[in-house]
Short mmCIF file of C-alpha atoms and ligand atoms in Angstrom, two decimals:
data_model
loop_
_atom_site.label_atom_id
_atom_site.label_comp_id
_atom_site.label_asym_id
_atom_site.label_seq_id
_atom_site.Cartn_x
_atom_site.Cartn_y
_atom_site.Cartn_z
CA ILE U 1195 -72.21 7.28 18.95
CA PRO U 1196 -69.02 7.53 21.04
CA LEU U 1197 -68.45 11.05 22.33
CA VAL U 1198 -65.45 13.09 21.24
CA TYR U 1199 -64.99 15.81 23.84
CA PHE U 1200 -63.26 18.89 22.44
CA ASP U 1201 -64.62 21.50 24.85
CA ASN U 1202 -61.77 21.29 27.31
CA ALA U 1203 -61.24 25.05 27.45
CA ALA U 1204 -64.75 25.31 28.94
CA THR U 1205 -64.18 22.55 31.46
CA SER U 1206 -62.10 19.40 31.61
CA GLN U 1207 -63.30 15.87 32.15
CA LYS U 1208 -62.43 14.35 35.54
CA PRO U 1209 -60.10 11.40 36.06
CA GLN U 1210 -61.34 8.52 38.22
CA VAL U 1211 -59.02 9.47 41.13
CA VAL U 1212 -60.78 12.84 41.33
CA ILE U 1213 -64.26 11.31 41.25
CA ASP U 1214 -63.21 8.77 43.90
CA ALA U 1215 -61.66 11.47 46.10
CA ILE U 1216 -64.97 13.39 46.19
CA SER U 1217 -66.82 10.29 47.27
CA LYS U 1218 -64.09 9.41 49.80
CA TYR U 1219 -64.29 12.84 51.40
CA TYR U 1220 -68.05 12.70 51.91
CA THR U 1221 -68.05 9.10 53.08
CA THR U 1222 -65.12 9.29 55.49
CA ILE U 1223 -64.27 12.76 56.84
CA ASN U 1224 -67.14 15.12 56.05
CA ALA U 1225 -67.29 17.81 58.79
CA ASN U 1226 -67.01 21.56 58.96
CA ILE U 1227 -63.44 22.78 59.17
CA HIS U 1228 -61.47 25.15 61.39
CA ARG U 1229 -64.25 25.22 63.98
CA GLY U 1230 -64.69 21.94 65.82
CA VAL U 1231 -62.38 20.35 68.34
CA HIS U 1232 -63.91 17.01 67.51
CA THR U 1233 -61.82 14.47 65.67
CA LEU U 1234 -63.77 14.48 62.44
CA SER U 1235 -63.50 18.27 62.15
CA GLN U 1236 -59.76 18.00 62.78
CA LEU U 1237 -59.42 15.37 60.06
CA ALA U 1238 -61.34 17.53 57.58
CA THR U 1239 -59.33 20.63 58.53
CA ASP U 1240 -56.02 18.81 58.10
CA ALA U 1241 -57.16 17.39 54.76
CA TYR U 1242 -58.14 20.90 53.58
CA GLU U 1243 -54.79 22.43 54.46
CA VAL U 1244 -52.73 19.73 52.68
CA PRO U 1245 -53.69 20.86 49.14
CA ARG U 1246 -52.83 24.43 50.05
CA GLN U 1247 -49.28 23.22 50.54
CA SER U 1248 -49.20 21.11 47.41
CA ILE U 1249 -50.56 24.03 45.39
CA GLN U 1250 -47.96 26.31 46.96
CA ARG U 1251 -45.26 23.90 45.75
CA HIS U 1252 -46.97 23.51 42.38
CA ILE U 1253 -46.98 27.23 41.60
CA ASN U 1254 -43.80 27.91 43.59
CA ALA U 1255 -45.39 30.48 45.91
CA LYS U 1256 -43.09 31.70 48.68
CA HIS U 1257 -45.64 31.14 51.46
CA THR U 1258 -48.54 28.73 51.94
CA HIS U 1259 -50.75 31.60 53.11
CA GLU U 1260 -50.35 33.25 49.69
CA VAL U 1261 -52.60 30.51 48.29
CA LEU U 1262 -56.28 31.40 48.72
CA PHE U 1263 -59.04 28.95 47.92
CA THR U 1264 -61.74 30.49 45.75
CA SER U 1265 -64.72 29.27 43.77
CA GLY U 1266 -62.81 29.86 40.54
CA THR U 1267 -61.01 32.45 38.43
CA THR U 1268 -64.00 34.81 38.37
CA HIS U 1269 -64.03 34.89 42.18
CA GLY U 1270 -60.28 35.63 42.29
CA ILE U 1271 -60.55 38.52 39.84
CA ASN U 1272 -63.52 40.05 41.66
CA LEU U 1273 -61.77 39.73 45.01
CA VAL U 1274 -58.78 41.75 43.80
CA ALA U 1275 -60.75 44.23 41.68
CA SER U 1276 -62.98 44.94 44.65
CA GLY U 1277 -59.99 45.34 46.98
CA PHE U 1278 -58.33 47.82 44.63
CA THR U 1279 -61.14 50.35 45.10
CA GLN U 1280 -59.21 52.10 47.86
CA PHE U 1281 -56.01 52.31 45.79
CA LEU U 1282 -57.47 54.12 42.77
CA LYS U 1283 -58.48 57.69 42.13
CA PRO U 1284 -60.01 59.54 39.17
CA GLY U 1285 -57.51 59.78 36.33
CA ASP U 1286 -55.71 56.52 37.20
CA TYR U 1287 -55.63 53.66 34.70
CA VAL U 1288 -56.46 49.98 34.83
CA MET U 1289 -55.17 47.99 31.87
CA VAL U 1290 -56.54 44.82 30.30
CA SER U 1291 -55.98 43.33 26.86
CA ALA U 1292 -58.12 43.03 23.76
CA MET U 1293 -58.39 39.26 24.20
CA GLU U 1294 -59.81 38.95 27.70
CA HIS U 1295 -62.63 36.71 28.85
CA HIS U 1296 -65.57 38.79 30.10
CA SER U 1297 -64.65 37.85 33.66
CA ASN U 1298 -61.36 39.72 33.23
CA ILE U 1299 -63.09 42.80 31.79
CA VAL U 1300 -66.30 43.40 33.73
CA PRO U 1301 -64.88 43.45 37.31
CA TRP U 1302 -62.27 46.03 36.19
CA GLN U 1303 -64.93 48.14 34.47
CA MET U 1304 -66.93 48.04 37.69
CA LEU U 1305 -63.79 49.13 39.57
CA CYS U 1306 -63.34 52.04 37.14
CA GLU U 1307 -66.98 53.06 37.64
CA ARG U 1308 -66.55 53.04 41.42
CA THR U 1309 -63.34 55.06 41.41
CA GLY U 1310 -63.36 57.29 38.33
CA ALA U 1311 -60.33 55.45 36.92
CA ASN U 1312 -60.15 54.66 33.19
CA LEU U 1313 -59.64 51.44 31.29
CA HIS U 1314 -56.80 51.01 28.80
CA VAL U 1315 -56.86 48.08 26.40
CA ILE U 1316 -53.71 46.52 24.90
CA PRO U 1317 -54.67 45.96 21.24
CA MET U 1318 -53.98 42.80 19.23
CA ASN U 1319 -52.97 42.16 15.63
CA GLU U 1320 -54.80 40.10 13.00
CA LYS U 1321 -53.09 36.91 14.17
CA GLY U 1322 -54.46 37.40 17.67
CA GLU U 1323 -51.19 38.50 19.27
CA LEU U 1324 -50.92 41.42 21.67
CA ILE U 1325 -49.09 44.40 20.17
CA MET U 1326 -46.32 45.08 22.65
CA GLU U 1327 -45.29 48.39 21.06
CA GLU U 1328 -48.79 49.68 21.84
CA PHE U 1329 -48.56 48.32 25.38
CA ASP U 1330 -45.26 50.19 25.80
CA LYS U 1331 -46.98 53.40 24.69
CA LEU U 1332 -50.02 52.93 26.95
CA ILE U 1333 -48.30 52.00 30.20
CA SER U 1334 -47.39 54.89 32.46
CA GLU U 1335 -47.13 55.92 36.08
CA LYS U 1336 -50.89 56.44 36.00
CA THR U 1337 -51.38 52.69 35.43
CA LYS U 1338 -52.15 51.10 38.79
CA ILE U 1339 -52.94 47.53 37.78
CA VAL U 1340 -52.59 45.48 34.61
CA SER U 1341 -54.72 42.35 34.29
CA VAL U 1342 -54.12 40.02 31.36
CA ASN U 1343 -54.71 36.40 30.60
CA HIS U 1344 -51.77 34.04 30.39
CA ILE U 1345 -53.53 32.18 27.56
CA SER U 1346 -56.57 33.34 25.59
CA ASN U 1347 -59.60 31.07 25.78
CA ALA U 1348 -60.97 32.23 22.42
CA LEU U 1349 -57.74 32.14 20.40
CA GLY U 1350 -55.27 29.95 22.29
CA THR U 1351 -52.60 32.69 22.19
CA ILE U 1352 -49.92 32.40 24.87
CA ASN U 1353 -49.22 35.98 25.94
CA PRO U 1354 -45.79 37.46 26.79
CA ILE U 1355 -46.71 37.89 30.43
CA LYS U 1356 -43.16 38.13 31.76
CA TYR U 1357 -42.53 41.16 29.55
CA ILE U 1358 -45.83 42.72 30.68
CA ILE U 1359 -45.08 42.05 34.37
CA ASP U 1360 -41.60 43.57 34.22
CA LYS U 1361 -42.71 46.67 32.31
CA ALA U 1362 -45.69 47.19 34.61
CA HIS U 1363 -43.52 46.88 37.69
CA ALA U 1364 -41.11 49.44 36.26
CA VAL U 1365 -43.90 52.06 36.50
CA GLY U 1366 -45.14 50.79 39.87
CA ALA U 1367 -48.25 48.98 38.60
CA ALA U 1368 -49.44 45.67 40.03
CA VAL U 1369 -50.07 42.73 37.70
CA PHE U 1370 -52.88 40.20 37.83
CA ILE U 1371 -52.54 37.12 35.64
CA ASP U 1372 -55.72 35.28 34.67
CA GLY U 1373 -54.35 31.77 34.44
CA ALA U 1374 -57.69 30.03 33.79
CA GLN U 1375 -56.54 28.67 30.43
CA ALA U 1376 -52.90 28.21 31.35
CA ALA U 1377 -53.24 26.10 34.50
CA PRO U 1378 -54.38 22.95 32.62
CA HIS U 1379 -51.32 23.10 30.33
CA ILE U 1380 -48.50 24.94 32.06
CA ARG U 1381 -47.06 24.89 35.56
CA PRO U 1382 -46.80 28.56 36.50
CA ASP U 1383 -43.84 29.68 38.61
CA VAL U 1384 -45.24 32.75 40.34
CA GLN U 1385 -41.91 33.74 41.88
CA ALA U 1386 -40.04 33.54 38.57
CA LEU U 1387 -42.87 35.43 36.86
CA ASP U 1388 -42.94 37.89 39.77
CA CYS U 1389 -46.67 38.48 39.18
CA ASP U 1390 -48.64 40.01 42.05
CA PHE U 1391 -51.70 37.80 41.54
CA TYR U 1392 -52.37 34.60 39.61
CA ALA U 1393 -55.80 32.95 39.44
CA PHE U 1394 -57.13 29.70 38.04
CA SER U 1395 -60.19 27.47 38.16
CA GLY U 1396 -60.23 23.92 39.51
CA HIS U 1397 -62.79 22.66 37.02
CA LYS U 1398 -60.53 23.37 34.03
CA THR U 1399 -57.64 21.49 35.64
CA CYS U 1400 -59.40 18.14 36.15
CA GLY U 1401 -60.81 19.26 39.51
CA PRO U 1402 -64.36 19.94 40.73
CA THR U 1403 -66.49 22.93 39.74
CA GLY U 1404 -66.67 25.60 42.42
CA SER U 1405 -62.99 25.20 43.34
CA GLY U 1406 -60.14 27.50 42.42
CA VAL U 1407 -57.03 29.31 43.52
CA LEU U 1408 -55.99 32.90 43.88
CA TYR U 1409 -52.30 33.40 44.50
CA GLY U 1410 -51.40 36.81 45.86
CA LYS U 1411 -48.05 38.16 47.02
CA GLU U 1412 -48.04 38.43 50.79
CA GLU U 1413 -47.51 42.20 50.78
CA TRP U 1414 -50.55 42.72 48.53
CA LEU U 1415 -52.78 40.35 50.47
CA GLU U 1416 -51.82 42.16 53.68
CA LYS U 1417 -52.76 45.50 52.09
CA LEU U 1418 -56.05 44.47 50.46
CA PRO U 1419 -59.22 44.65 52.55
CA PRO U 1420 -61.30 41.48 53.04
CA TYR U 1421 -63.65 40.74 50.16
CA GLN U 1422 -66.47 39.21 52.20
CA GLY U 1423 -67.25 39.41 55.88
CA GLY U 1424 -68.42 36.41 57.85
CA GLY U 1425 -67.38 33.44 59.89
CA GLU U 1426 -63.77 32.29 60.00
CA MET U 1427 -62.27 35.52 58.58
CA ILE U 1428 -62.16 37.30 61.95
CA LYS U 1429 -59.88 37.52 64.93
CA GLU U 1430 -62.40 39.15 67.23
CA VAL U 1431 -65.93 40.49 66.77
CA THR U 1432 -67.73 42.97 68.96
CA PHE U 1433 -70.54 45.30 67.97
CA GLU U 1434 -68.06 48.17 68.18
CA LYS U 1435 -65.27 46.72 66.06
CA THR U 1436 -64.12 43.61 64.26
CA THR U 1437 -60.51 42.64 63.72
CA TYR U 1438 -59.60 40.30 60.92
CA ALA U 1439 -57.85 36.96 60.88
CA GLY U 1440 -54.43 36.60 59.30
CA LEU U 1441 -53.77 35.19 55.86
CA PRO U 1442 -55.20 33.21 54.19
CA HIS U 1443 -58.34 33.17 56.40
CA LYS U 1444 -58.99 36.92 56.02
CA PHE U 1445 -60.14 36.14 52.48
CA GLU U 1446 -61.99 32.90 53.16
CA ALA U 1447 -65.22 33.90 54.88
CA GLY U 1448 -67.88 31.29 55.52
CA THR U 1449 -67.85 27.55 55.04
CA PRO U 1450 -65.76 26.90 51.95
CA HIS U 1451 -66.15 24.22 49.30
CA ILE U 1452 -64.23 21.78 51.50
CA ALA U 1453 -64.43 18.80 49.17
CA GLY U 1454 -63.54 21.13 46.30
CA GLY U 1455 -60.33 22.33 47.91
CA ILE U 1456 -59.25 18.84 48.95
CA VAL U 1457 -60.01 17.32 45.57
CA LEU U 1458 -58.41 20.19 43.66
CA GLY U 1459 -55.23 19.03 45.39
CA THR U 1460 -55.89 15.50 44.10
CA ALA U 1461 -56.37 16.87 40.58
CA ILE U 1462 -53.16 18.91 40.64
CA ASP U 1463 -51.23 15.91 41.99
CA TYR U 1464 -52.73 13.83 39.20
CA LEU U 1465 -51.66 16.33 36.52
CA ASN U 1466 -48.17 16.48 38.01
CA GLY U 1467 -48.13 12.68 37.86
CA VAL U 1468 -48.86 12.85 34.12
CA GLY U 1469 -46.23 15.60 33.93
CA PHE U 1470 -46.74 19.12 32.56
CA ASP U 1471 -43.85 18.71 30.11
CA ASN U 1472 -45.50 15.57 28.74
CA ILE U 1473 -48.87 17.33 28.60
CA ALA U 1474 -47.44 20.34 26.74
CA ALA U 1475 -45.48 18.22 24.25
CA TYR U 1476 -48.40 15.88 23.49
CA GLU U 1477 -50.96 18.68 23.19
CA HIS U 1478 -48.60 20.49 20.84
CA THR U 1479 -48.64 17.51 18.49
CA LEU U 1480 -52.45 17.53 18.65
CA LEU U 1481 -52.48 21.25 17.86
CA GLU U 1482 -50.15 20.86 14.87
CA TYR U 1483 -52.00 17.83 13.54
CA GLY U 1484 -55.42 19.43 14.02
CA THR U 1485 -54.37 22.71 12.44
CA GLN U 1486 -52.90 20.97 9.41
CA LYS U 1487 -55.91 18.66 8.91
CA LEU U 1488 -58.50 21.41 9.35
CA LEU U 1489 -56.63 23.67 6.94
CA GLU U 1490 -57.09 21.01 4.24
CA ILE U 1491 -60.84 21.83 4.27
CA ASP U 1492 -61.92 24.33 1.59
CA GLY U 1493 -63.18 27.60 3.04
CA MET U 1494 -61.48 27.01 6.40
CA GLU U 1495 -60.82 30.28 8.22
CA LEU U 1496 -58.69 29.95 11.35
CA VAL U 1497 -59.28 32.65 13.94
CA GLY U 1498 -56.14 33.08 16.04
CA THR U 1499 -52.89 32.10 14.38
CA ALA U 1500 -50.39 33.37 16.93
CA ALA U 1501 -46.86 32.00 16.83
CA GLU U 1502 -47.18 30.95 20.49
CA LYS U 1503 -50.35 28.92 20.92
CA THR U 1504 -51.80 26.27 23.13
CA SER U 1505 -54.12 23.48 21.95
CA VAL U 1506 -57.12 25.62 21.00
CA ILE U 1507 -58.31 25.87 17.40
CA SER U 1508 -60.98 28.48 16.71
CA PHE U 1509 -62.35 28.48 13.18
CA ASN U 1510 -65.15 29.31 10.79
CA LEU U 1511 -66.24 27.93 7.45
CA LYS U 1512 -66.64 30.57 4.78
CA GLY U 1513 -70.25 31.63 4.39
CA ILE U 1514 -71.62 29.37 7.15
CA HIS U 1515 -72.76 30.44 10.62
CA PRO U 1516 -70.70 28.81 13.39
CA TYR U 1517 -73.84 27.68 15.28
CA ASP U 1518 -74.97 25.64 12.28
CA VAL U 1519 -71.65 23.81 12.07
CA GLY U 1520 -71.52 23.30 15.85
CA THR U 1521 -75.04 21.87 15.97
CA LEU U 1522 -74.42 19.40 13.14
CA VAL U 1523 -71.04 18.33 14.47
CA ASP U 1524 -72.67 17.72 17.87
CA LYS U 1525 -75.24 15.44 16.21
CA MET U 1526 -72.25 13.45 14.94
CA GLY U 1527 -71.01 12.97 18.51
CA ILE U 1528 -68.41 15.72 18.73
CA ALA U 1529 -68.62 18.33 21.46
CA VAL U 1530 -67.10 21.62 20.32
CA ARG U 1531 -67.92 25.06 21.61
CA THR U 1532 -69.63 27.56 19.33
CA GLY U 1533 -70.28 31.23 19.96
CA HIS U 1534 -68.36 34.14 21.35
CA HIS U 1535 -66.69 32.14 24.16
CA CYS U 1536 -67.40 34.92 26.69
CA ALA U 1537 -65.04 37.12 24.68
CA GLN U 1538 -67.33 39.35 22.64
CA PRO U 1539 -64.65 42.03 22.11
CA VAL U 1540 -62.47 39.38 20.41
CA MET U 1541 -65.29 38.49 18.04
CA ASN U 1542 -65.95 42.18 17.37
CA ALA U 1543 -62.27 42.71 16.55
CA PHE U 1544 -62.43 39.94 13.95
CA CYS U 1545 -65.90 41.15 12.76
CA ILE U 1546 -67.45 37.71 13.24
CA PRO U 1547 -70.44 36.55 15.32
CA GLY U 1548 -68.45 33.73 16.86
CA THR U 1549 -66.30 30.72 16.10
CA ILE U 1550 -66.32 26.97 16.35
CA ARG U 1551 -63.72 26.12 18.96
CA ALA U 1552 -62.04 22.76 19.37
CA SER U 1553 -59.88 22.71 22.49
CA PHE U 1554 -57.77 19.63 23.14
CA ALA U 1555 -56.65 18.03 26.38
CA PHE U 1556 -53.93 15.45 27.01
CA TYR U 1557 -56.53 12.66 26.92
CA ASN U 1558 -57.61 13.46 23.34
CA THR U 1559 -56.21 11.59 20.33
CA VAL U 1560 -55.39 12.14 16.66
CA GLU U 1561 -58.17 9.66 15.79
CA GLU U 1562 -60.63 12.00 17.49
CA ILE U 1563 -59.26 14.90 15.45
CA ASP U 1564 -59.81 12.82 12.29
CA ALA U 1565 -63.43 12.32 13.42
CA LEU U 1566 -63.78 16.10 13.86
CA VAL U 1567 -62.39 16.79 10.40
CA THR U 1568 -64.77 14.25 8.83
CA ALA U 1569 -67.72 15.73 10.74
CA VAL U 1570 -66.84 19.31 9.74
CA LYS U 1571 -66.59 18.26 6.08
CA LYS U 1572 -69.99 16.55 6.30
CA ALA U 1573 -71.54 19.59 7.96
CA GLN U 1574 -70.09 21.81 5.26
CA MET U 1575 -71.63 19.62 2.56
CA MET U 1576 -75.02 19.66 4.26
CA LEU U 1577 -74.97 23.44 4.71
CA SER U 1578 -73.70 24.57 1.31
N1 LIG P 1122 -60.64 33.65 32.24
C1 LIG P 1122 -60.49 32.86 31.17
C2 LIG P 1122 -59.37 33.11 30.21
C3 LIG P 1122 -61.39 31.81 30.97
O1 LIG P 1122 -61.26 31.03 29.91
C4 LIG P 1122 -62.44 31.61 31.91
C5 LIG P 1122 -63.43 30.54 31.68
O2 LIG P 1122 -63.63 30.08 30.59
C6 LIG P 1122 -62.52 32.45 33.01
C7 LIG P 1122 -61.61 33.47 33.14
C8 LIG P 1122 -63.58 32.29 34.04
O3 LIG P 1122 -63.42 31.09 34.71
P1 LIG P 1122 -64.53 30.57 35.74
O4 LIG P 1122 -65.84 30.63 35.00
O5 LIG P 1122 -64.10 29.17 36.05
O6 LIG P 1122 -64.51 31.47 36.91
#
């Protein structure tokens, strides 16, 4: 059976240019970077620094050294949450939202445990939209950092991050934006947003697994301590004292995922070639078509009906466990995600064990959505 891939929010498929670029790196310029004077090392180093510049342009960062290569969004969040330890004291607040992925909850909880700070949670309504009036009530001078996702992986909601950033800054809080679900669909402008940090994963944006980006404003990256110690993040090491390298190297200890960084650049260039406006417009038609077709099924319960949504449709069929639907649909050649999507608090808020999630990318088609609808109807018949 031909595969219909609707698990793009988990990871995207890779275009041929990306696959070829990985092979090209290993066959032509594989060497360790920043350390050798030999030609091959120079070639690899130059190739690794090029994507830093293209990503800087892509997200409109002010400086190239504000772009840190990471292994993914999780790494970026942990790096900042760990670095904030020295800025928090008992009684301070860290704020997240009710619709965060576990990776944007747990590192902040760990930070609160280390420092005695408390966690505030911006609640959401029954459509899966953050309640801004509640956010306005929660935020105060005690709030030191707010970390919210740009787009929810479980619900597809696009959050009002500019509002959150401006309000947080008004009380002196820093803002971290988890852009894992936004980066495949939207070109973030970090200067226009004025966020302090913005993270995303390469593997969700047509790039390799183990690659990612953490943008941080220069003044914050200067203030934060290094996350890991090791080779390449130092200026000078003696047994008495070590001084650290400048940005971005202070945060890039050890041999990085060299091919990952280089090829992430290829992936971002590829997406820019397709055009983010084209991607957003096309995916919106898929979202509207898919929503309308799925709603024609009896017993269809959509989970997440925010006014501002990206191409994610989370749903359940009345009286049927999402795993059963997911398993049967998979047997019919359609890959959807089932479960809590690493967002258990979201499922708890809706009092459900999980959802079936179809997440569309720009390479999906309406014919594939028709196949999903047919498969869901068949599964429903078999299970009721
Ligand atoms: N944040 C959100 C909103 C996500 O959807 C994900 C992954 O699904 C992550 C964070 C974690 O990303 P990664 O596992 O690539 O670090």
